[in-house]
PDB file of C-alpha atoms in Angstrom:
ATOM      1  CA  MET A   1      19.747   3.255 -12.583  1.00 51.00           C
ATOM      2  CA  ARG A   2      18.424  -0.215 -11.734  1.00 49.00           C
ATOM      3  CA  LYS A   3      18.855  -1.362 -15.342  1.00 52.00           C
ATOM      4  CA  THR A   4      22.470  -0.177 -15.296  1.00 53.00           C
ATOM      5  CA  LEU A   5      23.114  -2.009 -12.036  1.00 48.00           C
ATOM      6  CA  VAL A   6      21.695  -5.247 -13.411  1.00 49.00           C
ATOM      7  CA  ILE A   7      23.874  -4.970 -16.527  1.00 50.00           C
ATOM      8  CA  MET A   8      26.986  -4.361 -14.418  1.00 51.00           C
ATOM      9  CA  LEU A   9      26.242  -7.340 -12.219  1.00 50.00           C
ATOM     10  CA  ILE A  10      25.615  -9.573 -15.213  1.00 49.00           C
ATOM     11  CA  LEU A  11      28.967  -8.525 -16.690  1.00 50.00           C
ATOM     12  CA  ALA A  12      30.592  -9.434 -13.395  1.00 51.00           C
ATOM     13  CA  LEU A  13      29.050 -12.874 -13.650  1.00 49.00           C
ATOM     14  CA  VAL A  14      30.184 -13.359 -17.210  1.00 47.00           C
ATOM     15  CA  SER A  15      33.766 -12.617 -16.233  1.00 49.00           C
ATOM     16  CA  CYS A  16      33.657 -15.547 -13.833  1.00 47.00           C
ATOM     17  CA  ALA A  17      31.633 -17.848 -16.072  1.00 46.00           C
ATOM     18  CA  GLY A  18      34.486 -20.203 -16.794  1.00 46.00           C
ATOM     19  CA  THR A  19      34.649 -21.459 -13.215  1.00 46.00           C
ATOM     20  CA  THR A  20      30.927 -21.433 -12.457  1.00 48.00           C
ATOM     21  CA  GLU A  21      29.183 -22.907 -15.507  1.00 59.00           C
ATOM     22  CA  LYS A  22      28.082 -26.065 -13.684  1.00 76.00           C
ATOM     23  CA  ASN A  23      27.362 -24.381 -10.371  1.00 85.00           C
ATOM     24  CA  PRO A  24      26.682 -20.660 -10.760  1.00 90.00           C
ATOM     25  CA  CYS A  25      26.172 -20.356  -7.012  1.00 92.00           C
ATOM     26  CA  LYS A  26      29.941 -20.592  -6.594  1.00 90.00           C
ATOM     27  CA  ASN A  27      30.003 -17.023  -7.834  1.00 90.00           C
ATOM     28  CA  PRO A  28      29.048 -14.924  -4.780  1.00 84.00           C
ATOM     29  CA  GLU A  29      27.399 -12.340  -7.064  1.00 92.00           C
ATOM     30  CA  TYR A  30      25.061 -14.792  -8.782  1.00 94.00           C
ATOM     31  CA  ALA A  31      22.216 -14.811  -6.243  1.00 93.00           C
ATOM     32  CA  LYS A  32      22.431 -11.033  -5.925  1.00 94.00           C
ATOM     33  CA  VAL A  33      22.049 -10.645  -9.680  1.00 94.00           C
ATOM     34  CA  MET A  34      19.100 -13.041  -9.804  1.00 95.00           C
ATOM     35  CA  LYS A  35      17.269 -11.137  -7.068  1.00 93.00           C
ATOM     36  CA  GLU A  36      17.939  -7.826  -8.778  1.00 95.00           C
ATOM     37  CA  LYS A  37      16.618  -9.267 -12.024  1.00 95.00           C
ATOM     38  CA  ALA A  38      13.551 -10.588 -10.205  1.00 95.00           C
ATOM     39  CA  ARG A  39      12.806  -7.142  -8.772  1.00 95.00           C
ATOM     40  CA  ALA A  40      13.117  -5.658 -12.263  1.00 96.00           C
ATOM     41  CA  ASP A  41      10.828  -8.388 -13.617  1.00 95.00           C
ATOM     42  CA  ILE A  42       8.212  -7.625 -10.961  1.00 95.00           C
ATOM     43  CA  SER A  43       8.357  -3.904 -11.705  1.00 95.00           C
ATOM     44  CA  ARG A  44       7.377  -4.602 -15.326  1.00 96.00           C
ATOM     45  CA  ASN A  45       4.802  -7.273 -14.366  1.00 96.00           C
ATOM     46  CA  ASP A  46       6.797 -10.149 -15.857  1.00 96.00           C
ATOM     47  CA  PHE A  47       6.031 -12.522 -13.014  1.00 96.00           C
ATOM     48  CA  TYR A  48       7.008 -15.756 -14.752  1.00 96.00           C
ATOM     49  CA  ALA A  49      10.507 -14.417 -15.345  1.00 96.00           C
ATOM     50  CA  ALA A  50      10.549 -13.125 -11.772  1.00 95.00           C
ATOM     51  CA  LEU A  51       9.658 -16.565 -10.458  1.00 96.00           C
ATOM     52  CA  GLU A  52      12.404 -18.214 -12.493  1.00 96.00           C
ATOM     53  CA  ASP A  53      15.024 -15.715 -11.342  1.00 95.00           C
ATOM     54  CA  THR A  54      13.934 -15.906  -7.705  1.00 95.00           C
ATOM     55  CA  LEU A  55      14.025 -19.697  -7.663  1.00 96.00           C
ATOM     56  CA  SER A  56      17.526 -19.540  -9.159  1.00 94.00           C
ATOM     57  CA  ALA A  57      18.593 -17.333  -6.254  1.00 94.00           C
ATOM     58  CA  LYS A  58      16.873 -19.650  -3.779  1.00 96.00           C
ATOM     59  CA  LYS A  59      19.040 -22.565  -4.917  1.00 95.00           C
ATOM     60  CA  CYS A  60      22.098 -20.650  -3.735  1.00 94.00           C
ATOM     61  CA  ASN A  61      20.684 -19.834  -0.311  1.00 94.00           C
ATOM     62  CA  PRO A  62      17.446 -21.576   0.715  1.00 96.00           C
ATOM     63  CA  LYS A  63      17.360 -19.516   3.916  1.00 96.00           C
ATOM     64  CA  ASP A  64      17.588 -16.092   2.283  1.00 97.00           C
ATOM     65  CA  PRO A  65      14.587 -14.111   3.625  1.00 98.00           C
ATOM     66  CA  GLU A  66      14.514 -11.805   0.609  1.00 98.00           C
ATOM     67  CA  VAL A  67      13.928 -14.758  -1.691  1.00 97.00           C
ATOM     68  CA  TYR A  68      10.756 -15.645   0.202  1.00 98.00           C
ATOM     69  CA  TYR A  69       9.614 -12.031   0.226  1.00 98.00           C
ATOM     70  CA  LEU A  70       9.982 -11.895  -3.564  1.00 98.00           C
ATOM     71  CA  LEU A  71       8.093 -15.171  -3.917  1.00 98.00           C
ATOM     72  CA  GLY A  72       5.355 -13.756  -1.710  1.00 98.00           C
ATOM     73  CA  GLN A  73       5.028 -10.735  -3.986  1.00 97.00           C
ATOM     74  CA  ILE A  74       4.823 -12.920  -7.071  1.00 98.00           C
ATOM     75  CA  TYR A  75       2.157 -15.243  -5.682  1.00 97.00           C
ATOM     76  CA  TRP A  76       0.176 -12.292  -4.354  1.00 97.00           C
ATOM     77  CA  LYS A  77       0.117 -10.758  -7.835  1.00 96.00           C
ATOM     78  CA  TRP A  78      -1.203 -14.083  -9.087  1.00 97.00           C
ATOM     79  CA  GLN A  79      -3.866 -14.042  -6.357  1.00 95.00           C
ATOM     80  CA  GLU A  80      -2.448 -17.240  -4.865  1.00 97.00           C
ATOM     81  CA  ARG A  81      -3.012 -15.866  -1.400  1.00 96.00           C
ATOM     82  CA  ASP A  82      -2.109 -18.944   0.643  1.00 97.00           C
ATOM     83  CA  LYS A  83       1.240 -19.305  -1.117  1.00 98.00           C
ATOM     84  CA  ALA A  84       1.885 -15.591  -0.740  1.00 98.00           C
ATOM     85  CA  LYS A  85       1.213 -15.682   3.006  1.00 98.00           C
ATOM     86  CA  GLU A  86       3.338 -18.789   3.387  1.00 98.00           C
ATOM     87  CA  ASN A  87       6.313 -17.110   1.729  1.00 98.00           C
ATOM     88  CA  PHE A  88       5.947 -13.804   3.581  1.00 98.00           C
ATOM     89  CA  THR A  89       5.789 -15.787   6.824  1.00 98.00           C
ATOM     90  CA  GLN A  90       8.877 -17.749   5.806  1.00 98.00           C
ATOM     91  CA  ALA A  91      10.706 -14.487   5.117  1.00 98.00           C
ATOM     92  CA  ILE A  92       9.926 -13.383   8.677  1.00 98.00           C
ATOM     93  CA  LYS A  93      11.065 -16.751  10.020  1.00 98.00           C
ATOM     94  CA  TYR A  94      14.543 -16.182   8.593  1.00 98.00           C
ATOM     95  CA  ASN A  95      14.525 -12.466   9.437  1.00 98.00           C
ATOM     96  CA  PRO A  96      12.185 -11.518  12.311  1.00 97.00           C
ATOM     97  CA  ASP A  97      12.972  -7.840  11.646  1.00 96.00           C
ATOM     98  CA  TYR A  98      11.580  -7.658   8.123  1.00 98.00           C
ATOM     99  CA  PRO A  99       9.143  -4.703   7.998  1.00 98.00           C
ATOM    100  CA  GLU A 100       8.381  -5.100   4.282  1.00 98.00           C
ATOM    101  CA  ALA A 101       7.093  -8.628   4.923  1.00 98.00           C
ATOM    102  CA  TYR A 102       5.015  -7.508   7.910  1.00 99.00           C
ATOM    103  CA  LEU A 103       3.514  -4.692   5.824  1.00 99.00           C
ATOM    104  CA  ALA A 104       2.649  -7.109   3.022  1.00 98.00           C
ATOM    105  CA  LEU A 105       0.983  -9.530   5.439  1.00 98.00           C
ATOM    106  CA  GLY A 106      -0.919  -6.641   6.985  1.00 98.00           C
ATOM    107  CA  ASP A 107      -2.215  -5.624   3.558  1.00 98.00           C
ATOM    108  CA  MET A 108      -3.306  -9.174   2.794  1.00 98.00           C
ATOM    109  CA  PHE A 109      -5.172  -9.541   6.081  1.00 98.00           C
ATOM    110  CA  LEU A 110      -6.766  -6.118   5.610  1.00 98.00           C
ATOM    111  CA  GLN A 111      -8.089  -7.175   2.208  1.00 96.00           C
ATOM    112  CA  GLU A 112      -9.681 -10.155   3.951  1.00 96.00           C
ATOM    113  CA  ASN A 113     -11.188  -7.844   6.602  1.00 96.00           C
ATOM    114  CA  ASN A 114      -9.168  -9.672   9.272  1.00 98.00           C
ATOM    115  CA  LEU A 115      -8.504  -6.462  11.178  1.00 98.00           C
ATOM    116  CA  ASP A 116      -6.857  -8.023  14.233  1.00 97.00           C
ATOM    117  CA  SER A 117      -4.227  -9.890  12.201  1.00 98.00           C
ATOM    118  CA  ALA A 118      -3.711  -6.882   9.946  1.00 99.00           C
ATOM    119  CA  LEU A 119      -3.204  -4.621  12.955  1.00 98.00           C
ATOM    120  CA  LEU A 120      -0.654  -6.969  14.519  1.00 98.00           C
ATOM    121  CA  ASN A 121       1.470  -7.025  11.362  1.00 98.00           C
ATOM    122  CA  TYR A 122       1.161  -3.296  10.727  1.00 99.00           C
ATOM    123  CA  GLN A 123       2.335  -2.570  14.257  1.00 98.00           C
ATOM    124  CA  LYS A 124       5.467  -4.645  13.713  1.00 98.00           C
ATOM    125  CA  ALA A 125       6.183  -2.826  10.448  1.00 98.00           C
ATOM    126  CA  ALA A 126       5.468   0.620  11.907  1.00 98.00           C
ATOM    127  CA  ASN A 127       7.733   0.200  14.909  1.00 94.00           C
ATOM    128  CA  ASP A 128      10.854  -0.113  12.749  1.00 93.00           C
ATOM    129  CA  ASP A 129      12.124   3.469  12.581  1.00 89.00           C
ATOM    130  CA  ARG A 130      14.514   2.519   9.773  1.00 94.00           C
ATOM    131  CA  PHE A 131      11.664   1.433   7.500  1.00 97.00           C
ATOM    132  CA  PRO A 132      11.031   4.105   4.826  1.00 97.00           C
ATOM    133  CA  GLU A 133       7.422   2.987   4.371  1.00 98.00           C
ATOM    134  CA  ALA A 134       6.520   2.997   8.060  1.00 98.00           C
ATOM    135  CA  PHE A 135       4.138   5.857   7.260  1.00 98.00           C
ATOM    136  CA  LEU A 136       1.961   3.400   5.300  1.00 99.00           C
ATOM    137  CA  ALA A 137       1.767   1.073   8.280  1.00 99.00           C
ATOM    138  CA  TRP A 138       0.874   3.931  10.642  1.00 99.00           C
ATOM    139  CA  ASN A 139      -1.832   5.139   8.260  1.00 99.00           C
ATOM    140  CA  ASN A 140      -3.353   1.680   8.042  1.00 99.00           C
ATOM    141  CA  ILE A 141      -3.207   1.308  11.820  1.00 99.00           C
ATOM    142  CA  GLY A 142      -5.088   4.589  12.047  1.00 99.00           C
ATOM    143  CA  TRP A 143      -7.683   3.414   9.535  1.00 98.00           C
ATOM    144  CA  ILE A 144      -8.280   0.193  11.473  1.00 98.00           C
ATOM    145  CA  TYR A 145      -8.714   2.113  14.725  1.00 99.00           C
ATOM    146  CA  LEU A 146     -11.117   4.422  12.887  1.00 98.00           C
ATOM    147  CA  GLN A 147     -13.249   1.437  11.887  1.00 97.00           C
ATOM    148  CA  GLN A 148     -13.214   0.301  15.518  1.00 97.00           C
ATOM    149  CA  ASP A 149     -14.255   3.802  16.657  1.00 97.00           C
ATOM    150  CA  ARG A 150     -11.043   4.154  18.661  1.00 98.00           C
ATOM    151  CA  LEU A 151     -10.707   7.753  17.587  1.00 98.00           C
ATOM    152  CA  ALA A 152      -7.932   8.851  19.946  1.00 98.00           C
ATOM    153  CA  ASP A 153      -5.751   5.888  18.952  1.00 98.00           C
ATOM    154  CA  ALA A 154      -6.576   6.476  15.285  1.00 99.00           C
ATOM    155  CA  GLU A 155      -5.608  10.133  15.519  1.00 98.00           C
ATOM    156  CA  GLN A 156      -2.301   9.308  17.186  1.00 98.00           C
ATOM    157  CA  ALA A 157      -1.414   6.743  14.519  1.00 99.00           C
ATOM    158  CA  LEU A 158      -2.307   9.099  11.678  1.00 99.00           C
ATOM    159  CA  MET A 159      -0.244  11.906  13.149  1.00 98.00           C
ATOM    160  CA  ARG A 160       2.712   9.515  13.193  1.00 98.00           C
ATOM    161  CA  SER A 161       2.070   8.725   9.552  1.00 98.00           C
ATOM    162  CA  ILE A 162       1.948  12.411   8.642  1.00 98.00           C
ATOM    163  CA  SER A 163       5.092  13.180  10.647  1.00 98.00           C
ATOM    164  CA  ARG A 164       6.960  10.639   8.511  1.00 97.00           C
ATOM    165  CA  ALA A 165       5.332  11.591   5.198  1.00 98.00           C
ATOM    166  CA  PRO A 166       3.892  15.134   5.304  1.00 98.00           C
ATOM    167  CA  ASN A 167       2.596  14.857   1.727  1.00 98.00           C
ATOM    168  CA  PHE A 168       0.736  11.558   2.139  1.00 99.00           C
ATOM    169  CA  CYS A 169      -2.809  12.555   1.198  1.00 99.00           C
ATOM    170  CA  VAL A 170      -4.602   9.422   2.426  1.00 99.00           C
ATOM    171  CA  ALA A 171      -3.593  10.121   6.029  1.00 99.00           C
ATOM    172  CA  TYR A 172      -5.139  13.600   5.836  1.00 99.00           C
ATOM    173  CA  CYS A 173      -8.300  12.073   4.383  1.00 99.00           C
ATOM    174  CA  ASN A 174      -8.537   9.622   7.270  1.00 99.00           C
ATOM    175  CA  LEU A 175      -7.827  12.400   9.745  1.00 99.00           C
ATOM    176  CA  GLY A 176     -10.627  14.442   8.182  1.00 99.00           C
ATOM    177  CA  GLU A 177     -13.060  11.596   8.799  1.00 98.00           C
ATOM    178  CA  ILE A 178     -11.932  11.418  12.420  1.00 98.00           C
ATOM    179  CA  ARG A 179     -12.484  15.153  12.871  1.00 98.00           C
ATOM    180  CA  SER A 180     -16.006  14.773  11.512  1.00 98.00           C
ATOM    181  CA  LYS A 181     -16.763  11.943  13.944  1.00 98.00           C
ATOM    182  CA  GLN A 182     -15.438  14.179  16.717  1.00 97.00           C
ATOM    183  CA  LYS A 183     -17.890  16.876  15.517  1.00 98.00           C
ATOM    184  CA  ARG A 184     -14.953  19.155  14.738  1.00 98.00           C
ATOM    185  CA  TYR A 185     -16.413  19.968  11.357  1.00 98.00           C
ATOM    186  CA  GLU A 186     -14.309  22.971  10.359  1.00 98.00           C
ATOM    187  CA  GLU A 187     -11.161  20.974  11.073  1.00 98.00           C
ATOM    188  CA  ALA A 188     -12.585  18.078   9.077  1.00 98.00           C
ATOM    189  CA  ILE A 189     -13.007  20.356   6.066  1.00 98.00           C
ATOM    190  CA  LYS A 190      -9.468  21.657   6.500  1.00 98.00           C
ATOM    191  CA  GLU A 191      -7.963  18.144   6.545  1.00 99.00           C
ATOM    192  CA  LEU A 192     -10.050  16.986   3.579  1.00 99.00           C
ATOM    193  CA  LYS A 193      -9.074  20.032   1.536  1.00 99.00           C
ATOM    194  CA  LYS A 194      -5.434  19.278   2.362  1.00 99.00           C
ATOM    195  CA  ALA A 195      -5.900  15.717   1.123  1.00 99.00           C
ATOM    196  CA  ILE A 196      -7.440  16.985  -2.125  1.00 99.00           C
ATOM    197  CA  GLN A 197      -4.711  19.586  -2.566  1.00 99.00           C
ATOM    198  CA  LEU A 198      -2.133  16.800  -2.428  1.00 99.00           C
ATOM    199  CA  CYS A 199      -4.174  14.272  -4.432  1.00 99.00           C
ATOM    200  CA  PRO A 200      -6.839  15.982  -6.568  1.00 98.00           C
ATOM    201  CA  ASN A 201      -8.156  12.626  -7.805  1.00 98.00           C
ATOM    202  CA  LEU A 202      -8.758  11.088  -4.370  1.00 98.00           C
ATOM    203  CA  ALA A 203     -12.429  10.153  -4.700  1.00 98.00           C
ATOM    204  CA  ARG A 204     -13.004   9.357  -1.035  1.00 98.00           C
ATOM    205  CA  ALA A 205     -11.780  12.785   0.070  1.00 99.00           C
ATOM    206  CA  HIS A 206     -14.184  14.474  -2.367  1.00 98.00           C
ATOM    207  CA  ARG A 207     -17.082  12.359  -1.086  1.00 98.00           C
ATOM    208  CA  LEU A 208     -16.296  13.102   2.563  1.00 99.00           C
ATOM    209  CA  LEU A 209     -15.940  16.802   1.797  1.00 99.00           C
ATOM    210  CA  GLY A 210     -19.293  16.657   0.025  1.00 98.00           C
ATOM    211  CA  LEU A 211     -20.841  15.253   3.203  1.00 98.00           C
ATOM    212  CA  GLU A 212     -19.406  18.123   5.227  1.00 98.00           C
ATOM    213  CA  TYR A 213     -20.784  20.718   2.803  1.00 98.00           C
ATOM    214  CA  ASN A 214     -24.157  18.978   2.820  1.00 98.00           C
ATOM    215  CA  ARG A 215     -24.164  19.085   6.620  1.00 97.00           C
ATOM    216  CA  MET A 216     -23.634  22.840   6.402  1.00 97.00           C
ATOM    217  CA  GLY A 217     -26.458  23.250   3.894  1.00 97.00           C
ATOM    218  CA  LYS A 218     -24.079  24.148   1.060  1.00 97.00           C
ATOM    219  CA  THR A 219     -25.831  22.062  -1.572  1.00 97.00           C
ATOM    220  CA  ARG A 220     -24.045  23.483  -4.609  1.00 97.00           C
ATOM    221  CA  GLU A 221     -20.605  22.836  -3.098  1.00 98.00           C
ATOM    222  CA  ALA A 222     -21.707  19.378  -1.960  1.00 98.00           C
ATOM    223  CA  CYS A 223     -22.921  18.494  -5.457  1.00 98.00           C
ATOM    224  CA  ALA A 224     -19.613  19.593  -6.948  1.00 98.00           C
ATOM    225  CA  GLU A 225     -17.666  17.349  -4.564  1.00 98.00           C
ATOM    226  CA  PHE A 226     -19.939  14.342  -5.076  1.00 98.00           C
ATOM    227  CA  GLU A 227     -19.550  14.738  -8.839  1.00 98.00           C
ATOM    228  CA  LEU A 228     -15.757  14.807  -8.471  1.00 98.00           C
ATOM    229  CA  ALA A 229     -15.966  11.737  -6.248  1.00 98.00           C
ATOM    230  CA  ARG A 230     -17.992   9.884  -8.874  1.00 97.00           C
ATOM    231  CA  LYS A 231     -15.697  11.006 -11.677  1.00 97.00           C
ATOM    232  CA  ASN A 232     -12.518   9.852  -9.906  1.00 98.00           C
ATOM    233  CA  ALA A 233     -13.822   6.652  -8.331  1.00 97.00           C
ATOM    234  CA  ASP A 234     -13.159   3.252  -9.862  1.00 96.00           C
ATOM    235  CA  PRO A 235     -16.078   2.176 -12.089  1.00 95.00           C
ATOM    236  CA  GLU A 236     -18.708   0.135 -10.242  1.00 94.00           C
ATOM    237  CA  SER A 237     -16.893   0.647  -6.934  1.00 96.00           C
ATOM    238  CA  ASP A 238     -18.677   1.349  -3.653  1.00 95.00           C
ATOM    239  CA  GLU A 239     -17.180   4.838  -3.785  1.00 96.00           C
ATOM    240  CA  GLU A 240     -18.764   5.533  -7.163  1.00 96.00           C
ATOM    241  CA  LYS A 241     -22.119   4.104  -6.078  1.00 96.00           C
ATOM    242  CA  SER A 242     -22.134   6.180  -2.894  1.00 97.00           C
ATOM    243  CA  ALA A 243     -21.321   9.402  -4.740  1.00 97.00           C
ATOM    244  CA  THR A 244     -24.035   8.700  -7.323  1.00 96.00           C
ATOM    245  CA  GLN A 245     -26.554   8.068  -4.562  1.00 96.00           C
ATOM    246  CA  TYR A 246     -25.833  11.430  -2.939  1.00 97.00           C
ATOM    247  CA  LEU A 247     -26.046  13.214  -6.293  1.00 97.00           C
ATOM    248  CA  LYS A 248     -29.550  11.832  -6.710  1.00 96.00           C
ATOM    249  CA  LEU A 249     -30.611  12.528  -3.127  1.00 96.00           C
ATOM    250  CA  LEU A 250     -29.635  16.182  -3.475  1.00 96.00           C
ATOM    251  CA  ASN A 251     -31.126  16.470  -6.978  1.00 95.00           C
ATOM    252  CA  CYS A 252     -27.777  17.662  -8.265  1.00 95.00           C
ATOM    253  CA  PRO A 253     -27.721  18.854 -11.896  1.00 92.00           C
ATOM    254  CA  THR A 254     -25.332  16.054 -12.921  1.00 88.00           C
ATOM    255  CA  ALA A 255     -27.197  13.276 -11.078  1.00 78.00           C
ATOM    256  CA  ASN A 256     -28.430  11.521 -14.227  1.00 79.00           C
ATOM    257  CA  LYS A 257     -25.380  12.039 -16.428  1.00 73.00           C
TER     258      LYS A 257
END
């Protein structure tokens, strides 16, 4: 669908080429086409082409917030974090109601473990009821509150995430961890099983479920979950290392595999 749209827009440009060869921005569709091309470039990880197309659109309207959001995405993919933040911030300057930019900034600050700045940006993204990905912001708000041991606030945020995206497994996983901290262990198991039902490869949910089974003295079930956690975790990640540690502590049959 997107490819078809890009082709149609390009054809529209070609039809007007005679009057816009020296200044393509005179064609009102030109910047739109360049941004659509840039989004397509980003989706296939062609960031150099995306940068070229985005800068072409920027020439037509240097105050277009979407241009800066696209630039932020490109620089973030290149791990040029300062440039990415600068462009996301510029996008918000020209459009203070830009939830995608707030969400992106929140993610960047979260990666840096700057929880206060991440929380501030997530809250601005989450409070836009028109934003289709508000559930991601609410989940991340819940996770931050969970790290701060603000369990009631975390639960409320996660329930908002789930209400917007009932099949979002990560929110159930986070909610399961909250239930465990609240010593509501049966409910914790229920939420973690729901997370695994939705996302069978979610390593963290398997590890947390393994902890619940271990708490109950169900060693065989715990070993099975820790093995699934190790299998599905990213290699050399903290998740994999934690699962391996528990496999060894419980003398699970697969501990040394």
